[in-house]
CSV table of C-alpha atoms in Angstrom, one decimal:
chain,number,residue,atom,x,y,z
A,1,MET,CA,-45.1,-1.2,-10.2
A,2,VAL,CA,-45.3,0.0,-13.8
A,3,ASN,CA,-44.0,3.5,-14.4
A,4,PHE,CA,-46.6,5.1,-16.8
A,5,LYS,CA,-45.0,7.8,-18.7
A,6,GLY,CA,-46.8,11.1,-19.1
A,7,HIS,CA,-48.6,10.6,-22.4
A,8,SER,CA,-49.6,13.8,-24.1
A,9,THR,CA,-52.0,12.2,-26.6
A,10,GLN,CA,-55.1,10.0,-26.5
A,11,ILE,CA,-54.1,6.5,-25.1
A,12,ILE,CA,-57.2,4.4,-25.9
A,13,THR,CA,-58.5,4.5,-29.5
A,14,PRO,CA,-61.8,2.9,-30.6
A,15,PHE,CA,-60.9,0.5,-33.5
A,16,ILE,CA,-63.8,-0.4,-35.9
A,17,TRP,CA,-63.7,-3.5,-38.1
A,18,TYR,CA,-65.2,-2.9,-41.5
A,19,GLU,CA,-65.7,-5.6,-44.2
A,20,SER,CA,-64.3,-3.2,-46.9
A,21,GLY,CA,-65.6,0.3,-46.3
A,22,ALA,CA,-63.1,1.8,-43.8
A,23,GLU,CA,-62.0,4.6,-46.0
A,24,ASP,CA,-65.6,5.4,-47.2
A,25,ALA,CA,-66.7,5.4,-43.6
A,26,ALA,CA,-63.9,7.7,-42.5
A,27,ASP,CA,-64.8,10.1,-45.3
A,28,LEU,CA,-68.5,10.1,-44.3
A,29,TYR,CA,-67.8,10.7,-40.6
A,30,THR,CA,-65.3,13.5,-41.2
A,31,ARG,CA,-67.8,15.3,-43.4
A,32,LEU,CA,-70.5,15.1,-40.7
A,33,PHE,CA,-68.4,16.1,-37.7
A,34,ALA,CA,-67.2,19.7,-37.8
A,35,GLY,CA,-63.4,20.2,-37.6
A,36,SER,CA,-62.7,16.5,-38.3
A,37,HIS,CA,-60.2,15.0,-40.6
A,38,ILE,CA,-58.6,11.8,-41.9
A,39,THR,CA,-55.3,11.3,-40.0
A,40,HIS,CA,-53.7,8.5,-42.0
A,41,ILE,CA,-54.2,5.7,-44.5
A,42,SER,CA,-52.2,2.5,-44.6
A,43,HIS,CA,-52.2,-0.2,-47.2
A,44,TYR,CA,-51.8,-4.0,-47.3
A,45,SER,CA,-48.7,-5.5,-48.8
A,46,ASP,CA,-47.9,-9.0,-49.8
A,47,ALA,CA,-46.4,-9.6,-46.3
A,48,GLY,CA,-48.7,-11.8,-44.3
A,49,ARG,CA,-51.2,-12.3,-47.0
A,50,GLU,CA,-51.8,-15.9,-46.1
A,51,ALA,CA,-53.0,-14.6,-42.7
A,52,HIS,CA,-54.9,-11.4,-43.7
A,53,GLY,CA,-56.1,-12.7,-47.1
A,54,GLN,CA,-56.2,-9.1,-48.6
A,55,GLN,CA,-54.9,-7.9,-51.9
A,56,ALA,CA,-51.7,-5.9,-51.8
A,57,GLY,CA,-52.4,-2.2,-52.2
A,58,LYS,CA,-55.8,-2.3,-50.7
A,59,VAL,CA,-56.5,0.1,-47.8
A,60,MET,CA,-55.8,-1.6,-44.5
A,61,VAL,CA,-56.4,1.0,-41.9
A,62,ALA,CA,-58.0,4.4,-42.1
A,63,GLY,CA,-57.4,6.7,-39.2
A,64,PHE,CA,-59.6,9.6,-38.5
A,65,GLU,CA,-60.3,12.3,-35.9
A,66,LEU,CA,-63.8,13.3,-35.0
A,67,ALA,CA,-64.5,16.2,-32.6
A,68,GLY,CA,-61.0,15.9,-31.3
A,69,GLN,CA,-61.1,12.2,-30.7
A,70,ARG,CA,-59.1,9.6,-32.7
A,71,PHE,CA,-60.6,6.5,-34.3
A,72,SER,CA,-59.2,3.7,-36.5
A,73,GLY,CA,-61.0,1.6,-39.1
A,74,LEU,CA,-59.7,-1.7,-40.4
A,75,ASN,CA,-60.7,-3.3,-43.7
A,76,GLY,CA,-60.7,-6.8,-42.2
A,77,GLY,CA,-63.1,-8.7,-44.4
A,78,PRO,CA,-66.4,-10.4,-43.3
A,79,ALA,CA,-65.2,-12.2,-40.1
A,80,PHE,CA,-66.5,-9.6,-37.7
A,81,LYS,CA,-69.1,-6.7,-37.7
A,82,PRO,CA,-69.7,-3.8,-35.3
A,83,ASN,CA,-72.9,-4.1,-33.2
A,84,PRO,CA,-74.6,-2.1,-30.4
A,85,SER,CA,-72.6,-3.7,-27.6
A,86,ILE,CA,-70.2,-0.9,-28.1
A,87,SER,CA,-71.8,2.3,-29.3
A,88,PHE,CA,-70.6,5.9,-29.6
A,89,PHE,CA,-72.7,8.4,-27.4
A,90,VAL,CA,-72.5,11.9,-29.1
A,91,GLU,CA,-73.5,14.9,-27.0
A,92,PHE,CA,-74.5,18.2,-28.6
A,93,ASN,CA,-75.8,21.4,-27.1
A,94,THR,CA,-78.6,21.9,-29.7
A,95,VAL,CA,-81.4,20.1,-31.4
A,96,ALA,CA,-80.2,21.3,-34.8
A,97,GLU,CA,-76.9,19.6,-34.3
A,98,VAL,CA,-78.5,16.3,-33.3
A,99,ASP,CA,-80.8,16.4,-36.2
A,100,ALA,CA,-78.1,17.1,-38.7
A,101,LEU,CA,-75.9,14.3,-37.5
A,102,TRP,CA,-78.9,11.9,-37.4
A,103,ALA,CA,-79.8,12.7,-41.0
A,104,GLY,CA,-76.2,12.0,-42.2
A,105,LEU,CA,-75.8,8.8,-40.2
A,106,SER,CA,-79.2,7.3,-40.6
A,107,ASP,CA,-79.0,7.3,-44.5
A,108,GLY,CA,-78.8,3.7,-45.4
A,109,GLY,CA,-78.7,2.7,-41.7
A,110,SER,CA,-81.3,1.3,-39.2
A,111,VAL,CA,-83.1,2.9,-36.2
A,112,LEU,CA,-82.8,1.3,-32.8
A,113,MET,CA,-84.6,4.0,-30.8
A,114,PRO,CA,-86.3,6.7,-32.9
A,115,LEU,CA,-85.2,10.4,-32.7
A,116,ASP,CA,-87.6,11.9,-30.1
A,117,SER,CA,-88.0,13.4,-26.7
A,118,TYR,CA,-87.0,11.1,-23.7
A,119,PRO,CA,-86.8,11.6,-19.9
A,120,TRP,CA,-83.0,11.9,-20.2
A,121,SER,CA,-82.9,14.2,-23.2
A,122,GLN,CA,-85.2,16.6,-25.1
A,123,ARG,CA,-83.8,15.1,-28.3
A,124,TYR,CA,-82.2,11.6,-28.5
A,125,GLY,CA,-82.0,8.7,-30.9
A,126,TRP,CA,-80.0,5.5,-31.3
A,127,LEU,CA,-79.1,4.0,-34.7
A,128,ASN,CA,-76.8,1.8,-36.6
A,129,ASP,CA,-75.2,3.5,-39.6
A,130,ARG,CA,-74.9,2.0,-43.1
A,131,TYR,CA,-71.7,0.2,-41.9
A,132,GLY,CA,-73.3,-1.2,-38.8
A,133,VAL,CA,-71.6,1.2,-36.4
A,134,SER,CA,-73.9,2.1,-33.6
A,135,TRP,CA,-74.4,5.7,-32.5
A,136,GLN,CA,-76.4,7.3,-29.7
A,137,ILE,CA,-77.0,11.0,-30.4
A,138,ALA,CA,-78.5,13.4,-27.8
A,139,VAL,CA,-78.9,17.0,-26.5
A,140,THR,CA,-77.2,17.0,-23.1
A,141,GLU,CA,-75.0,19.2,-21.0
A,142,MET,CA,-71.5,18.7,-22.4
A,143,ALA,CA,-69.1,16.6,-20.4
A,144,ALA,CA,-66.8,18.6,-18.1
A,145,ASN,CA,-63.8,17.6,-20.2
A,146,GLY,CA,-65.4,18.6,-23.4
A,147,GLN,CA,-65.4,15.0,-24.8
A,148,THR,CA,-68.2,15.0,-27.5
A,149,ILE,CA,-68.0,11.3,-28.4
A,150,THR,CA,-68.0,8.7,-25.5
A,151,PRO,CA,-67.6,5.0,-26.2
A,152,SER,CA,-70.4,3.2,-24.4
A,153,LEU,CA,-70.2,-0.5,-23.4
A,154,MET,CA,-73.4,-2.4,-22.9
A,155,PHE,CA,-73.5,-5.7,-21.0
A,156,THR,CA,-76.1,-8.1,-22.3
A,157,GLY,CA,-77.0,-11.8,-22.0
A,158,ASP,CA,-74.6,-13.7,-19.7
A,159,ASN,CA,-72.8,-10.4,-19.0
A,160,LEU,CA,-75.9,-8.8,-17.5
A,161,GLY,CA,-75.2,-7.6,-14.1
A,162,ARG,CA,-71.4,-7.4,-14.6
A,163,GLY,CA,-71.4,-3.6,-15.2
A,164,SER,CA,-70.1,-2.9,-11.7
A,165,GLU,CA,-67.5,-5.6,-12.0
A,166,ALA,CA,-66.2,-4.0,-15.2
A,167,ILE,CA,-66.1,-0.5,-13.6
A,168,GLU,CA,-64.0,-1.9,-10.8
A,169,LEU,CA,-61.7,-3.9,-13.1
A,170,TYR,CA,-61.1,-1.1,-15.7
A,171,THR,CA,-60.5,1.7,-13.2
A,172,GLY,CA,-58.1,-0.5,-11.3
A,173,ILE,CA,-56.0,-1.3,-14.4
A,174,PHE,CA,-55.7,2.1,-16.2
A,175,PRO,CA,-53.9,5.1,-14.8
A,176,ASP,CA,-55.6,8.5,-14.5
A,177,SER,CA,-58.9,6.7,-13.9
A,178,ALA,CA,-62.0,7.5,-11.9
A,179,THR,CA,-65.6,6.5,-11.4
A,180,GLY,CA,-68.2,9.1,-12.0
A,181,MET,CA,-71.9,9.0,-11.7
A,182,VAL,CA,-73.3,5.4,-11.5
A,183,LEU,CA,-77.1,4.9,-11.4
A,184,TYR,CA,-78.4,1.5,-10.3
A,185,ARG,CA,-81.9,0.1,-11.0
A,186,GLU,CA,-84.3,0.2,-8.1
A,187,PRO,CA,-86.8,-2.6,-7.3
A,188,THR,CA,-89.7,-0.4,-8.3
A,189,GLU,CA,-88.4,-0.3,-11.9
A,190,GLY,CA,-89.5,-3.9,-12.6
A,191,GLU,CA,-86.1,-4.9,-14.1
A,192,GLU,CA,-83.0,-6.6,-12.6
A,193,THR,CA,-82.5,-4.7,-9.3
A,194,GLY,CA,-79.0,-3.5,-8.7
A,195,THR,CA,-77.8,-3.6,-12.3
A,196,VAL,CA,-76.1,-0.6,-13.7
A,197,GLN,CA,-78.6,1.6,-15.5
A,198,PHE,CA,-76.0,4.1,-16.5
A,199,GLY,CA,-72.4,4.6,-15.4
A,200,GLN,CA,-69.6,7.0,-16.2
A,201,ILE,CA,-65.9,6.2,-15.8
A,202,LYS,CA,-62.6,7.7,-16.9
A,203,LEU,CA,-59.7,5.6,-18.1
A,204,CYS,CA,-56.4,7.4,-18.9
A,205,GLY,CA,-58.4,10.6,-18.6
A,206,GLN,CA,-60.9,9.6,-21.3
A,207,SER,CA,-64.6,9.1,-20.7
A,208,PHE,CA,-66.5,5.8,-21.2
A,209,ASN,CA,-70.0,4.8,-20.4
A,210,ILE,CA,-71.0,1.4,-18.8
A,211,MET,CA,-74.5,0.0,-18.7
A,212,ASP,CA,-76.3,-3.3,-18.1
A,213,ALA,CA,-79.1,-4.1,-20.5
A,214,PRO,CA,-81.9,-6.4,-19.3
A,215,GLY,CA,-84.1,-8.2,-21.8
A,216,HIS,CA,-83.3,-10.2,-25.0
A,217,HIS,CA,-80.4,-9.0,-27.1
A,218,ASP,CA,-79.0,-10.9,-30.1
A,219,PHE,CA,-75.5,-9.3,-29.7
A,220,SER,CA,-72.6,-9.1,-27.3
A,221,PHE,CA,-69.0,-7.9,-27.4
A,222,THR,CA,-66.9,-9.0,-30.5
A,223,GLU,CA,-63.9,-7.9,-32.4
A,224,GLY,CA,-66.2,-5.7,-34.5
A,225,VAL,CA,-65.3,-2.8,-32.2
A,226,SER,CA,-62.2,-3.1,-30.1
A,227,LEU,CA,-60.2,-0.7,-27.9
A,228,MET,CA,-56.6,-0.1,-28.9
A,229,VAL,CA,-54.3,0.9,-26.0
A,230,LEU,CA,-51.1,2.7,-27.1
A,231,CYS,CA,-48.0,1.8,-25.0
A,232,GLU,CA,-44.6,3.5,-25.0
A,233,THR,CA,-42.8,0.7,-23.1
A,234,GLN,CA,-42.7,-3.0,-22.9
A,235,ALA,CA,-43.6,-2.8,-19.3
A,236,GLU,CA,-46.9,-1.1,-20.1
A,237,ILE,CA,-47.7,-3.8,-22.7
A,238,ASP,CA,-46.9,-6.5,-20.1
A,239,HIS,CA,-49.1,-4.8,-17.5
A,240,TYR,CA,-52.1,-4.4,-19.6
A,241,TRP,CA,-51.8,-7.9,-21.2
A,242,LYS,CA,-51.6,-9.6,-17.8
A,243,ALA,CA,-54.4,-7.6,-16.2
A,244,LEU,CA,-56.8,-7.9,-19.1
A,245,THR,CA,-56.4,-11.6,-19.8
A,246,ALA,CA,-56.7,-12.5,-16.1
A,247,ASP,CA,-59.6,-14.5,-14.7
A,248,GLY,CA,-60.9,-15.9,-17.9
A,249,GLY,CA,-59.6,-13.4,-20.5
A,250,GLN,CA,-58.2,-14.9,-23.8
A,251,GLU,CA,-55.0,-14.1,-25.7
A,252,SER,CA,-55.3,-13.7,-29.5
A,253,GLN,CA,-52.8,-12.8,-32.2
A,254,CYS,CA,-51.0,-9.5,-33.0
A,255,GLY,CA,-51.6,-7.8,-29.7
A,256,TRP,CA,-55.3,-8.6,-29.6
A,257,LEU,CA,-57.0,-10.1,-26.5
A,258,LYS,CA,-60.4,-10.5,-25.0
A,259,ASP,CA,-61.0,-9.7,-21.3
A,260,LYS,CA,-63.2,-11.8,-19.1
A,261,PHE,CA,-66.3,-10.0,-20.3
A,262,GLY,CA,-65.5,-10.7,-24.0
A,263,VAL,CA,-64.5,-7.0,-24.7
A,264,SER,CA,-61.7,-6.9,-27.4
A,265,TRP,CA,-58.6,-4.9,-26.7
A,266,GLN,CA,-55.5,-4.3,-28.7
A,267,ILE,CA,-52.3,-3.7,-26.7
A,268,THR,CA,-50.1,-1.8,-29.2
A,269,PRO,CA,-46.7,-0.2,-29.0
A,270,THR,CA,-46.5,3.4,-30.2
A,271,VAL,CA,-43.5,2.5,-32.4
A,272,MET,CA,-45.5,0.0,-34.4
A,273,GLU,CA,-47.1,2.5,-36.8
A,274,GLY,CA,-43.7,4.0,-37.8
A,275,LEU,CA,-42.1,0.5,-38.3
A,276,ILE,CA,-44.9,-0.8,-40.5
A,277,ALA,CA,-45.1,2.5,-42.4
A,278,SER,CA,-41.4,2.5,-43.2
A,279,ALA,CA,-40.4,4.0,-46.6
A,280,ASP,CA,-38.3,0.9,-47.0
A,281,PRO,CA,-40.8,-1.9,-48.1
A,282,ALA,CA,-38.4,-4.7,-47.0
A,283,LYS,CA,-38.3,-3.3,-43.5
A,284,ALA,CA,-42.0,-2.9,-43.3
A,285,ASP,CA,-42.6,-6.5,-44.5
A,286,ARG,CA,-40.1,-7.9,-42.0
A,287,VAL,CA,-41.9,-6.1,-39.2
A,288,MET,CA,-45.3,-7.3,-40.4
A,289,ASN,CA,-44.2,-10.9,-40.8
A,290,THR,CA,-42.6,-10.8,-37.3
A,291,MET,CA,-45.8,-9.3,-35.8
A,292,LEU,CA,-48.0,-12.0,-37.3
A,293,THR,CA,-46.1,-14.6,-35.2
A,294,MET,CA,-46.8,-12.8,-31.9
A,295,LYS,CA,-49.6,-12.9,-29.4
A,296,LYS,CA,-48.4,-10.2,-27.0
A,297,MET,CA,-46.4,-7.6,-28.8
A,298,ASP,CA,-42.6,-7.6,-28.3
A,299,ILE,CA,-41.1,-4.2,-29.0
A,300,ALA,CA,-37.5,-5.4,-29.1
A,301,ALA,CA,-38.3,-8.2,-31.6
A,302,MET,CA,-40.2,-5.8,-33.9
A,303,GLU,CA,-37.3,-3.3,-33.9
A,304,ALA,CA,-34.8,-6.1,-34.5
A,305,ALA,CA,-36.9,-7.2,-37.5
A,306,SER,CA,-36.9,-3.7,-38.8
A,307,GLN,CA,-33.1,-3.6,-38.7
A,308,GLY,CA,-32.9,-7.0,-40.4
């Protein structure tokens, strides 16, 4: 039994992979969402350059908070790109708010579903912004917990029909979790009967949407958008790592993994940011070099590297 400590902050952070525009994207988003701000900027050093391939001094991660929810953006090069398999559903009370955000995000982007009236919303649209990040924007009744932006996972292709399985898996792994409204397709709808048309869950008290998407889609889950889970203890890291790599999941490097659906997660100790951001460059480089040798994060080894 893992003893999950009472976290007072957001536990699961959407983590977006940009080729080189993380800081510009953070600036755009924080200008478009009221009351938002950039939380931190970190830079690459020479440590681990053979692995990350980036110039020392370049922005590595831009952290930002939008409508009370934290995000992180990585300048990771061209290896991965965001796509609509994980989008961000934004709920507003008024048409004017929807239109204003749409105008800002659609500039240089592409429209997936035009801004219009739909059975589920008087004003709704779906787009990819200029960086390829996917947004659904709608007038709705605000979520009970006031979460304006909800990560939405769409199961396509070989994953079609696995939405219910994902709901069961995720709510069974994370504490403070629950299943909310789940709508299944009926035989009269002419699509895959019994698949999840729209589902709502909470993980660690945070809202997420789940949906199966029939039809042809040329995208599925990638590292382009991952979900970073902050852990205070090694026991938490071990729990999430084992549970999310089970039954066909895949281990990767530096705390990254894919679950059995292909969704990317980062299982990250809360101490890591402070260790890597140390004012002593030698300490920070030792931690970075040690981390690059790991698959699952080892807090003790990282702290030992910091101390030399």
